[in-house]
Coordinates of C-alpha atoms and ligand atoms in Angstrom, one line a residue:
X1 CA 28.4 -13.2 22.4
X2 CA 26.8 -9.7 22.1
X3 CA 23.1 -9.9 22.7
X4 CA 21.0 -7.1 24.0
X5 CA 18.5 -8.0 26.7
X6 CA 16.1 -5.1 26.1
X7 CA 15.1 -2.3 23.8
X8 CA 16.0 0.5 26.1
X9 CA 15.2 3.8 24.3
X10 CA 14.6 5.6 21.1
X11 CA 15.9 9.1 20.4
X12 CA 13.7 11.1 18.0
X13 CA 14.7 14.2 16.2
X14 CA 11.7 16.4 16.6
X15 CA 10.4 19.5 14.7
X16 CA 7.5 20.4 17.0
X17 CA 9.3 20.0 20.3
X18 CA 6.6 21.7 22.4
X19 CA 3.8 19.7 20.8
X20 CA 5.8 16.4 21.3
X21 CA 6.6 17.3 24.9
X22 CA 2.9 17.9 25.5
X23 CA 1.9 14.6 23.7
X24 CA 4.4 12.4 25.6
X25 CA 3.6 14.0 28.9
X26 CA -0.2 14.2 28.8
X27 CA -1.4 12.0 26.0
X28 CA 1.1 9.1 26.1
X29 CA 1.5 9.6 29.9
X30 CA 5.3 9.2 30.3
X31 CA 7.2 11.0 33.0
X32 CA 9.5 13.9 32.0
X33 CA 12.7 13.0 34.0
X34 CA 15.1 15.6 32.7
X35 CA 15.3 18.5 30.3
X36 CA 18.9 19.1 29.1
X37 CA 20.5 22.6 28.4
X38 CA 20.5 21.5 24.8
X39 CA 16.7 21.2 24.8
X40 CA 16.6 17.4 24.9
X41 CA 13.6 15.9 26.8
X42 CA 14.2 12.6 28.6
X43 CA 11.0 10.6 29.2
X44 CA 10.6 7.4 31.3
X45 CA 7.8 4.8 31.1
X46 CA 8.2 4.0 34.8
X47 CA 11.7 2.8 35.8
X48 CA 14.6 3.8 33.6
X49 CA 16.0 7.4 33.4
X50 CA 14.7 7.4 29.8
X51 CA 13.0 5.3 27.3
X52 CA 12.2 8.2 24.9
X53 CA 14.6 11.1 24.1
X54 CA 13.1 14.0 22.2
X55 CA 15.8 16.1 20.5
X56 CA 14.9 19.5 18.9
X57 CA 15.7 19.5 15.3
X58 CA 14.7 20.9 11.9
X59 CA 13.8 17.4 10.8
X60 CA 11.6 14.7 12.0
X61 CA 13.4 11.3 12.1
X62 CA 14.7 8.5 14.3
X63 CA 18.2 9.5 15.4
X64 CA 19.1 6.4 17.3
X65 CA 18.3 3.4 19.4
X66 CA 19.6 2.3 22.8
X67 CA 19.9 -1.4 23.7
X68 CA 20.6 -2.6 27.2
X69 CA 23.0 -5.5 27.6
X70 CA 23.2 -7.8 30.6
X71 CA 24.6 -6.0 33.6
X72 CA 27.4 -8.6 34.1
X73 CA 28.8 -7.9 30.6
X74 CA 32.1 -6.0 30.2
X75 CA 31.6 -3.1 27.8
X76 CA 35.3 -3.3 26.8
X77 CA 34.8 -7.0 25.8
X78 CA 31.8 -6.0 23.7
X79 CA 33.9 -3.3 22.0
X80 CA 36.5 -5.9 21.2
X81 CA 33.9 -8.3 19.9
X82 CA 32.5 -5.6 17.7
X83 CA 36.0 -4.8 16.4
X84 CA 36.4 -8.5 15.5
X85 CA 33.2 -8.2 13.4
X86 CA 34.7 -5.1 11.6
X87 CA 32.6 -2.6 13.6
X88 CA 34.5 0.3 15.1
X89 CA 32.5 1.4 18.1
X90 CA 33.3 4.5 20.2
X91 CA 33.3 4.2 24.0
X92 CA 31.6 7.2 25.4
X93 CA 31.5 8.2 29.1
X94 CA 28.9 10.5 30.5
X95 CA 27.7 11.3 27.0
X96 CA 24.0 11.0 28.0
X97 CA 22.3 11.7 31.3
X98 CA 21.6 8.5 33.2
X99 CA 24.1 6.4 31.4
X100 CA 27.8 6.6 32.5
X101 CA 29.2 4.3 29.8
X102 CA 28.0 3.3 26.3
X103 CA 29.3 2.1 23.0
X104 CA 28.2 4.0 19.9
X105 CA 28.2 2.9 16.3
X106 CA 25.8 3.0 13.3
X107 CA 23.6 0.4 11.6
X108 CA 23.6 0.2 7.7
X109 CA 20.8 2.8 7.5
X110 CA 22.8 5.3 9.5
X111 CA 20.8 5.0 12.7
X112 CA 23.0 5.5 15.7
X113 CA 23.1 2.5 18.1
X114 CA 24.0 2.7 21.8
X115 CA 24.9 -0.3 23.8
X116 CA 25.0 0.0 27.6
X117 CA 24.9 -2.3 30.6
X118 CA 23.6 0.2 33.2
X119 CA 21.1 3.1 33.2
X120 CA 20.0 5.1 36.3
X121 CA 16.6 4.0 37.5
X122 CA 15.0 7.0 39.2
X123 CA 11.7 5.0 38.9
X124 CA 9.2 7.8 38.6
X125 CA 6.7 4.9 38.4
X126 CA 3.7 4.9 36.2
X127 CA 1.7 8.1 35.8
X128 CA -2.0 8.2 36.6
X129 CA -3.0 10.4 33.6
X130 CA -2.7 9.6 29.9
X131 CA -2.3 6.3 28.1
X132 CA 0.6 5.1 30.3
X133 CA 1.9 2.1 28.3
X134 CA 3.8 -0.8 29.9
X135 CA 6.9 -0.1 27.8
X136 CA 8.4 1.0 24.6
X137 CA 7.7 -2.2 22.7
X138 CA 9.3 -2.0 19.3
X139 CA 10.6 0.3 16.6
X140 CA 9.8 -0.2 12.9
X141 CA 12.6 1.1 10.7
X142 CA 12.1 2.5 7.2
X143 CA 15.2 0.9 5.7
X144 CA 16.9 1.6 2.4
X145 CA 18.0 -2.0 2.3
X146 CA 15.9 -4.1 4.7
X147 CA 17.6 -7.4 3.9
X148 CA 21.1 -6.0 4.6
X149 CA 19.9 -4.2 7.7
X150 CA 18.1 -7.3 9.1
X151 CA 21.2 -9.4 8.5
X152 CA 23.3 -6.8 10.4
X153 CA 21.2 -7.1 13.5
X154 CA 21.3 -10.9 13.2
X155 CA 25.0 -11.1 12.7
X156 CA 26.4 -8.2 14.8
X157 CA 23.9 -8.2 17.7
X158 CA 22.7 -11.8 17.5
X159 CA 19.0 -10.9 17.1
X160 CA 16.6 -13.7 16.3
X161 CA 14.8 -13.4 13.0
X162 CA 11.1 -14.2 13.7
X163 CA 8.8 -13.5 10.8
X164 CA 8.6 -11.6 7.5
X165 CA 5.6 -10.2 5.6
X166 CA 6.4 -10.3 2.0
X167 CA 9.5 -8.2 1.6
X168 CA 8.0 -5.2 3.4
X169 CA 8.6 -6.2 7.0
X170 CA 11.3 -8.3 8.7
X171 CA 10.8 -9.0 12.4
X172 CA 13.7 -9.4 14.8
X173 CA 14.0 -9.8 18.5
X174 CA 16.6 -9.9 21.2
X175 CA 14.4 -11.3 23.9
X176 CA 11.0 -13.1 24.1
X177 CA 8.8 -10.5 22.5
X178 CA 8.0 -11.5 18.9
X179 CA 9.8 -8.3 17.7
X180 CA 11.6 -5.4 19.2
X181 CA 12.6 -4.3 15.7
X182 CA 10.7 -4.4 12.4
X183 CA 13.0 -3.6 9.4
X184 CA 10.7 -2.5 6.6
X185 CA 11.3 -1.5 3.0
X186 CA 9.6 1.9 3.5
X187 CA 13.0 3.7 3.3
X188 CA 13.7 2.1 -0.1
X189 CA 10.2 3.2 -1.3
X190 CA 10.6 6.9 -0.2
X191 CA 14.3 7.2 -0.9
X192 CA 15.6 7.8 2.7
X193 CA 15.9 5.9 5.9
X194 CA 13.6 7.1 8.6
X195 CA 11.2 5.9 11.3
X196 CA 8.3 3.7 10.0
X197 CA 6.6 3.6 13.3
X198 CA 7.2 3.5 17.1
X199 CA 5.1 1.1 19.2
X200 CA 4.1 1.0 22.9
X201 CA 2.8 -2.1 24.7
X202 CA -0.6 -1.8 26.5
X203 CA -1.9 -4.2 29.2
X204 CA -5.1 -5.5 27.8
X205 CA -8.2 -4.8 25.7
X206 CA -9.7 -2.5 28.4
X207 CA -6.5 -0.5 28.4
X208 CA -6.7 -0.2 24.6
X209 CA -10.3 1.1 24.7
X210 CA -9.3 3.6 27.4
X211 CA -6.3 4.7 25.3
X212 CA -8.5 5.2 22.2
X213 CA -10.9 7.4 24.3
X214 CA -7.9 9.5 25.4
X215 CA -6.7 9.9 21.8
X216 CA -10.3 10.9 20.8
X217 CA -10.4 13.5 23.6
X218 CA -7.2 14.9 22.2
X219 CA -8.6 15.0 18.7
X220 CA -6.1 12.4 17.5
X221 CA -7.8 10.0 15.1
X222 CA -6.9 6.3 14.8
X223 CA -5.8 5.8 11.2
X224 CA -5.5 2.0 11.0
X225 CA -7.0 -0.7 13.2
X226 CA -7.6 -2.0 15.7
X227 CA -6.8 -5.4 14.2
X228 CA -4.8 -8.5 15.0
X229 CA -1.6 -8.7 12.9
X230 CA -0.5 -12.0 11.4
X231 CA 3.2 -11.7 12.3
X232 CA 3.3 -11.3 16.1
X233 CA -0.5 -11.6 16.4
X234 CA -0.5 -8.4 18.4
X235 CA -3.8 -6.4 18.4
X236 CA -2.7 -3.0 17.1
X237 CA -4.1 0.4 16.2
X238 CA -2.1 3.3 14.8
X239 CA -2.3 7.1 15.1
X240 CA 0.0 10.0 14.3
X241 CA 1.9 12.0 16.9
X242 CA 2.2 15.9 16.5
X243 CA 5.4 15.4 14.5
X244 CA 3.7 13.2 12.0
X245 CA 5.3 9.9 13.2
X246 CA 3.1 6.8 13.1
X247 CA 2.6 5.4 16.6
X248 CA 1.3 1.9 17.3
X249 CA -0.5 0.9 20.5
X250 CA -0.6 -2.9 20.9
X251 CA -1.3 -5.8 23.2
X252 CA -1.1 -9.6 23.1
X253 CA 2.1 -10.0 21.2
X254 CA 3.5 -13.5 20.6
X255 CA 6.1 -14.6 23.1
X256 CA 9.0 -16.6 21.7
X257 CA 10.3 -19.7 23.6
X258 CA 13.8 -19.3 22.3
X259 CA 15.1 -22.7 23.3
X260 CA 12.3 -24.4 21.4
X261 CA 12.1 -22.1 18.4
X262 CA 8.3 -21.5 18.5
X263 CA 5.9 -19.1 20.1
X264 CA 3.9 -19.9 23.2
X265 CA 0.7 -21.4 21.7
X266 CA -2.5 -19.3 21.5
X267 CA -6.0 -20.2 20.3
X268 CA -5.8 -17.8 17.3
X269 CA -2.6 -19.3 15.9
X270 CA -2.6 -20.6 12.4
X271 CA 0.1 -23.3 13.0
X272 CA 0.8 -25.6 15.8
X273 CA 3.5 -25.2 16.8
X274 CA 3.6 -21.6 15.6
X275 CA 7.1 -21.1 14.3
X276 CA 8.7 -18.2 12.5
X277 CA 7.4 -18.0 9.0
X278 CA 6.6 -16.0 5.9
X279 CA 3.3 -14.1 5.7
X280 CA 1.8 -12.4 2.7
X281 CA -0.6 -10.1 4.6
X282 CA -0.5 -8.3 7.9
X283 CA -4.2 -8.4 9.1
X284 CA -5.4 -11.7 10.6
X285 CA -9.0 -10.7 10.9
X286 CA -9.3 -9.9 7.2
X287 CA -9.9 -6.3 8.1
X288 CA -9.0 -4.2 5.1
X289 CA -8.6 -0.5 5.4
X290 CA -8.7 2.2 2.8
X291 CA -4.9 2.7 2.9
X292 CA -2.0 0.6 3.9
X293 CA 0.1 1.2 6.9
X294 CA 3.0 2.1 4.7
X295 CA 0.9 4.9 3.1
X296 CA 0.1 6.3 6.5
X297 CA 3.8 6.2 7.5
X298 CA 4.9 7.8 4.3
X299 CA 2.6 10.7 4.9
X300 CA 5.3 12.8 6.5
X301 CA 7.5 12.5 3.4
X302 CA 4.9 14.1 1.1
Ligands
LIG401 FE1 4.6 -2.5 14.8

């Protein structure tokens, strides 16, 4: 069975490459591991060769997503299993620095997916300046057909469907985090698939406050939050990066006990046990903001 263990990396097409390099180096606090002859910037959160790839472009979008499979898995077996599901994946060797072998195919929205078992781990460790998140936590996709795309991740990559908020957000995971993907209907609303937001995990409330001070020092306003979400119960706040992408900084995300089908209990849960469910709102504290998150994400389409 094909099942990624980890959300490995996101590749972003970037218009303001200098601004984004500065943002990821000095505001987000990731390590620049390599700069390709093609202008691509490879950033690590602390262990892997890359968790973020910035690719110079004349558009701002999510190009693709890398998922790491268990290291014992045979990539050729995975290719065959994809074939059996009607997916023709290309086996690529040395196509990306740090990854010798990967499978490439596309999801229904046209985002490029990479599956790989091994990535170099130069381990630049965690930087001492900037926000310095624990990890790339999740990607929220602006999908043209969120139900179809969510089904694809469930059926092809065996993702677990956790929650949904109305029809605007469908949460999926491949490990214990409540979600590593959120398939939203923003693409349908704006008429093109794109990135809705990219999210990084922080350690605790003190790390969140420090992060907001770093954003403030860099004249980057928080546009929504902090608030606790309903689905996932993460405490989240959102800002824009120099390319206009919505970026979430969060902590305290629900952890799924997969064998039992419920989330590790927490005092703020509405249900006991807290199982995957439907929500009609995304803010558990009743905090209402002037605009919705989707409006803030759609800003770059205007
Ligand atoms: Fe999110």
